[in-house]
XYZ file of C-alpha atoms in Angstrom:
353
model
C 78.011 -34.845 152.506
C 80.175 -32.164 154.015
C 79.147 -28.544 153.622
C 82.098 -27.736 151.365
C 81.149 -30.652 149.075
C 77.557 -29.402 148.886
C 78.830 -25.925 148.045
C 80.868 -27.288 145.126
C 78.002 -29.502 143.944
C 75.488 -26.646 143.933
C 77.907 -24.303 142.181
C 78.286 -26.836 139.388
C 74.558 -27.560 139.094
C 73.412 -23.957 139.278
C 76.170 -22.633 137.071
C 76.753 -19.756 139.460
C 78.685 -19.028 142.632
C 77.446 -20.248 146.004
C 78.427 -18.406 149.182
C 78.702 -20.514 152.328
C 78.819 -19.229 155.890
C 79.607 -21.761 158.569
C 81.748 -24.821 159.316
C 82.931 -26.259 155.966
C 83.311 -29.734 157.540
C 79.689 -29.805 158.769
C 78.141 -33.180 157.912
C 74.676 -33.055 156.358
C 72.906 -36.334 155.712
C 69.235 -35.560 155.100
C 66.838 -32.980 153.679
C 63.784 -31.923 155.655
C 60.921 -29.414 155.909
C 62.087 -26.310 157.709
C 59.449 -26.750 160.440
C 60.666 -30.281 161.193
C 64.390 -30.247 160.388
C 66.857 -31.238 163.082
C 70.563 -31.813 163.656
C 72.459 -32.985 160.576
C 69.611 -31.953 158.268
C 69.349 -29.204 155.670
C 66.320 -27.199 154.532
C 65.688 -24.023 152.542
C 63.916 -20.645 152.534
C 62.530 -19.352 149.238
C 59.334 -17.722 150.552
C 59.608 -14.566 152.695
C 57.000 -15.861 155.151
C 59.488 -18.510 156.290
C 62.253 -16.011 157.144
C 61.269 -16.271 160.814
C 62.834 -19.737 160.870
C 66.301 -18.192 160.487
C 66.309 -17.745 164.261
C 64.243 -20.753 165.348
C 65.067 -23.655 163.037
C 66.826 -26.671 164.501
C 68.296 -27.600 161.110
C 72.067 -27.659 160.850
C 72.026 -25.683 157.592
C 69.734 -23.745 155.273
C 69.773 -22.796 151.609
C 68.699 -19.156 151.220
C 68.662 -16.543 148.491
C 71.469 -14.003 148.227
C 69.120 -11.095 148.873
C 67.970 -12.517 152.213
C 69.327 -10.671 155.259
C 71.060 -13.311 157.357
C 72.325 -11.206 160.267
C 69.563 -12.576 162.531
C 70.358 -16.231 161.799
C 70.780 -18.588 164.745
C 74.445 -18.885 165.822
C 76.103 -21.960 164.366
C 73.597 -22.314 161.527
C 75.266 -23.124 158.201
C 73.998 -20.947 155.365
C 74.291 -21.522 151.624
C 73.448 -18.331 149.740
C 72.387 -18.915 146.123
C 70.545 -17.102 143.351
C 67.591 -19.530 143.440
C 67.075 -21.298 146.761
C 64.196 -23.474 145.548
C 66.080 -24.774 142.511
C 69.165 -25.448 144.656
C 67.044 -27.498 147.052
C 65.625 -29.480 144.119
C 69.144 -30.372 142.966
C 70.037 -31.495 146.484
C 66.851 -33.524 146.684
C 67.964 -35.409 143.583
C 71.415 -35.910 145.079
C 70.188 -37.209 148.424
C 67.413 -39.448 147.075
C 68.557 -42.980 146.246
C 67.091 -44.464 143.045
C 64.111 -46.787 143.548
C 63.870 -49.780 141.226
C 60.178 -49.850 140.253
C 60.528 -52.051 137.193
C 62.973 -54.785 136.341
C 65.241 -54.295 133.371
C 64.282 -56.286 130.305
C 61.045 -57.670 128.932
C 58.598 -59.441 131.221
C 57.479 -62.843 129.893
C 53.869 -61.939 130.714
C 53.858 -58.891 128.445
C 52.583 -59.021 124.867
C 54.740 -57.511 122.132
C 53.533 -57.737 118.548
C 56.125 -59.302 116.222
C 56.159 -56.163 114.055
C 56.963 -53.851 116.994
C 60.528 -52.513 117.175
C 62.094 -51.998 120.595
C 65.528 -50.369 120.781
C 68.299 -51.393 123.158
C 67.619 -50.997 126.847
C 63.822 -50.914 126.649
C 62.046 -52.457 129.639
C 58.475 -53.742 129.554
C 56.627 -54.707 132.733
C 54.161 -57.463 133.502
C 50.983 -57.649 131.394
C 51.896 -54.618 129.278
C 50.660 -54.619 125.668
C 52.733 -53.349 122.736
C 50.754 -53.310 119.493
C 51.471 -53.679 115.806
C 54.207 -51.503 114.273
C 54.920 -49.692 117.514
C 58.436 -48.249 117.777
C 60.066 -47.547 121.129
C 63.376 -45.725 121.614
C 66.348 -46.666 123.758
C 66.047 -47.003 127.529
C 62.324 -46.288 127.601
C 60.431 -48.064 130.379
C 56.876 -49.342 129.948
C 55.423 -50.251 133.342
C 52.931 -52.926 134.281
C 49.541 -53.109 132.525
C 50.189 -50.193 130.185
C 48.860 -50.369 126.623
C 50.465 -48.907 123.501
C 48.317 -49.391 120.435
C 49.263 -49.846 116.799
C 51.564 -47.445 115.002
C 52.565 -45.379 118.015
C 56.077 -43.965 118.295
C 57.894 -43.387 121.599
C 61.297 -41.740 121.858
C 64.267 -42.460 124.090
C 64.383 -42.396 127.911
C 60.623 -42.198 128.361
C 58.835 -43.466 131.471
C 55.317 -44.827 131.020
C 53.911 -45.704 134.455
C 51.344 -48.476 135.141
C 47.913 -48.450 133.522
C 48.645 -45.788 130.912
C 46.807 -46.126 127.582
C 48.380 -44.698 124.442
C 46.022 -44.943 121.476
C 47.026 -45.800 117.917
C 49.261 -43.481 115.941
C 50.400 -41.315 118.860
C 53.832 -39.723 118.527
C 55.779 -39.128 121.725
C 59.221 -37.526 121.943
C 62.245 -38.167 124.149
C 62.373 -38.050 127.956
C 58.601 -37.961 128.339
C 57.016 -39.101 131.609
C 53.371 -40.215 131.666
C 51.824 -41.091 135.022
C 49.318 -43.801 135.864
C 45.836 -43.684 134.429
C 46.620 -41.137 131.714
C 44.991 -41.650 128.319
C 46.720 -40.291 125.239
C 44.843 -40.168 121.938
C 41.271 -41.094 122.840
C 38.638 -39.799 120.428
C 37.889 -36.107 120.521
C 34.385 -35.123 121.605
C 32.801 -34.584 118.227
C 29.161 -35.267 117.325
C 27.074 -33.771 114.519
C 23.411 -33.076 115.369
C 20.805 -34.736 113.131
C 17.362 -33.479 112.201
C 15.694 -36.149 114.320
C 17.501 -34.949 117.478
C 20.090 -37.712 117.511
C 23.850 -37.182 117.172
C 26.163 -38.691 114.566
C 29.734 -39.380 115.717
C 32.390 -37.461 113.784
C 35.356 -39.711 112.939
C 38.480 -38.655 114.808
C 41.219 -39.540 112.359
C 44.030 -37.300 113.634
C 46.678 -38.095 116.243
C 48.355 -36.703 119.351
C 51.928 -35.471 119.057
C 53.923 -34.855 122.232
C 57.341 -33.168 122.190
C 60.460 -33.770 124.277
C 60.823 -33.372 128.071
C 57.066 -33.357 128.700
C 55.481 -34.647 131.923
C 51.824 -35.680 132.055
C 50.053 -36.262 135.367
C 47.895 -39.135 136.563
C 44.433 -39.552 135.003
C 45.015 -36.751 132.514
C 43.458 -37.157 129.079
C 44.660 -35.699 125.791
C 42.282 -36.268 122.876
C 43.369 -37.048 119.343
C 42.609 -34.519 116.636
C 39.592 -34.768 114.376
C 42.036 -34.119 111.522
C 45.813 -33.440 111.734
C 47.237 -33.254 115.288
C 46.651 -32.334 118.888
C 50.053 -30.919 119.857
C 51.860 -30.748 123.192
C 55.171 -28.980 122.551
C 58.558 -29.455 124.255
C 58.888 -28.906 127.990
C 55.170 -28.757 128.830
C 54.274 -29.892 132.367
C 50.703 -31.093 132.975
C 49.279 -31.958 136.399
C 46.734 -34.646 137.302
C 43.121 -34.742 136.091
C 43.554 -32.361 133.165
C 41.420 -32.601 130.018
C 42.839 -31.359 126.719
C 40.406 -31.469 123.840
C 40.933 -32.375 120.201
C 43.070 -30.187 117.941
C 44.465 -28.127 120.831
C 48.015 -26.846 120.765
C 49.953 -26.246 123.990
C 53.109 -24.151 123.539
C 56.584 -24.866 124.849
C 57.276 -24.863 128.601
C 53.683 -24.115 129.560
C 52.613 -25.395 132.992
C 49.046 -26.608 133.598
C 47.787 -27.315 137.133
C 45.231 -29.945 138.172
C 41.624 -30.132 136.956
C 42.103 -27.705 134.082
C 39.754 -28.218 131.146
C 40.735 -27.008 127.678
C 38.077 -27.247 124.977
C 38.834 -28.275 121.426
C 40.886 -26.248 118.935
C 42.216 -23.870 121.582
C 45.802 -22.671 121.250
C 47.902 -21.790 124.278
C 51.233 -20.024 123.850
C 54.670 -20.685 125.270
C 55.667 -20.312 128.940
C 52.088 -19.850 130.146
C 50.912 -20.750 133.668
C 47.386 -22.122 134.180
C 46.163 -22.440 137.765
C 43.971 -25.229 139.121
C 40.440 -25.679 137.737
C 40.847 -23.128 134.953
C 38.368 -23.662 132.124
C 38.813 -22.482 128.537
C 36.177 -22.495 125.806
C 37.050 -23.826 122.380
C 38.526 -22.067 119.363
C 40.319 -19.293 121.268
C 43.994 -18.349 121.513
C 46.148 -17.479 124.522
C 49.418 -15.611 123.896
C 52.872 -16.278 125.330
C 53.794 -15.942 129.021
C 50.201 -15.440 130.144
C 49.218 -16.417 133.685
C 45.645 -17.546 134.366
C 44.579 -17.644 138.019
C 42.840 -20.625 139.613
C 39.171 -21.239 138.760
C 39.181 -18.626 135.998
C 36.764 -19.095 133.117
C 38.309 -17.979 129.839
C 35.702 -17.203 127.192
C 37.715 -15.246 124.619
C 41.234 -14.870 123.256
C 43.968 -12.947 125.106
C 47.110 -12.229 123.113
C 49.053 -9.616 125.124
C 52.315 -11.264 126.161
C 52.885 -11.482 129.905
C 49.316 -10.608 130.889
C 47.732 -12.006 134.069
C 44.091 -13.090 134.027
C 41.607 -14.096 136.701
C 37.889 -14.338 137.416
C 34.729 -15.568 135.687
C 34.704 -14.481 132.961
C 38.471 -14.041 132.994
C 39.744 -10.488 132.665
C 43.137 -8.819 133.033
C 43.910 -8.822 136.725
C 43.960 -5.010 137.027
C 40.328 -4.889 135.813
C 39.318 -7.822 137.986
C 40.792 -6.275 141.137
C 39.055 -2.974 140.398
C 35.767 -4.818 139.967
C 36.234 -6.687 143.260
C 36.957 -3.410 145.025
C 33.753 -1.896 143.637
C 31.736 -4.947 144.674
C 33.021 -4.453 148.212
C 31.434 -1.001 148.227
C 28.132 -2.180 146.780
C 26.324 -2.528 150.133
C 27.201 1.055 151.110
C 26.171 2.279 147.688
C 22.760 0.606 148.014
C 22.203 2.252 151.416
C 23.158 5.619 149.923
C 20.685 5.133 147.087
C 17.947 4.214 149.589
C 18.574 7.421 151.542
C 18.583 9.497 148.361
C 15.375 7.821 147.206
C 13.718 8.572 150.530
C 14.767 12.215 150.333
C 13.534 12.415 146.746
C 10.168 10.954 147.727
C 9.877 13.497 150.557
C 10.637 16.371 148.155
C 8.012 15.100 145.712
C 5.495 14.835 148.537
C 6.122 18.427 149.647
C 5.888 19.771 146.113
C 2.413 18.300 145.727
């Protein structure tokens, strides 16, 4: 694409003006990492630590934010100035990436589809997939090889279910949902009642999982069905790989959960929250809206103040955690001071006797 065509494309996608400095006829054919980009390629700068590449990059063009000072840019470098450089690069990535046909259109003869299942127009089902009794699947949804959808489950339109996904009975999944390989939706919640003889009696898990629209669920993530009622994943939630969500949890709209997070049962997480990798949350607590939880934090109680940032074990508001870390850094000096004071005190006691 020529630079002027990219400018018009980004303006349309971003819904805002794009300023371009450079040759409007410059041909750009590939996207690349800024460290590796060469002639005819385009990259981006959204992190200040990469600003040094303005003078050294061999790319033909860069996407940069409008507040970036570009006076030091290498001569001849094409520059697209936008409000959000990262989002602009994502749109270009979609534009430059040709579609890959991972599943054939239509129904594979080796798949099993129960006679009572209802598949709308445009549904594709891959080899050895299993579609159970009374399952309903919306238009243009794709079920990849070896995936299993058990009885009574509902899937909306334009969903993508990658290979080896298991969706247990009664699950309800909205439109434009993507579920990656190895994920399990609707397995039994972890519920066992202790008996007087020391054994455990399994608690029936008779609820379901309900997933909203525009949700993405990573590989090998598990979302347990509710003991009663529903485990809920609301619209726009993005979940990374290897995440465990316990029974009766509720994850609010547009919340993002990074890899290896564990959320215990009956915990509620608000809208637009960010959970870093390996965060752990105990059960039966509530997290408010727009709360950020730093990686490896252990959350043992509810936090409801909108927009708060948490970190540490146990998790605390970041201002308290940073103060505590600063004090810990002074602990060695404090101990030495106490030793000196103790020695002086002992000497005074000795003299007084």
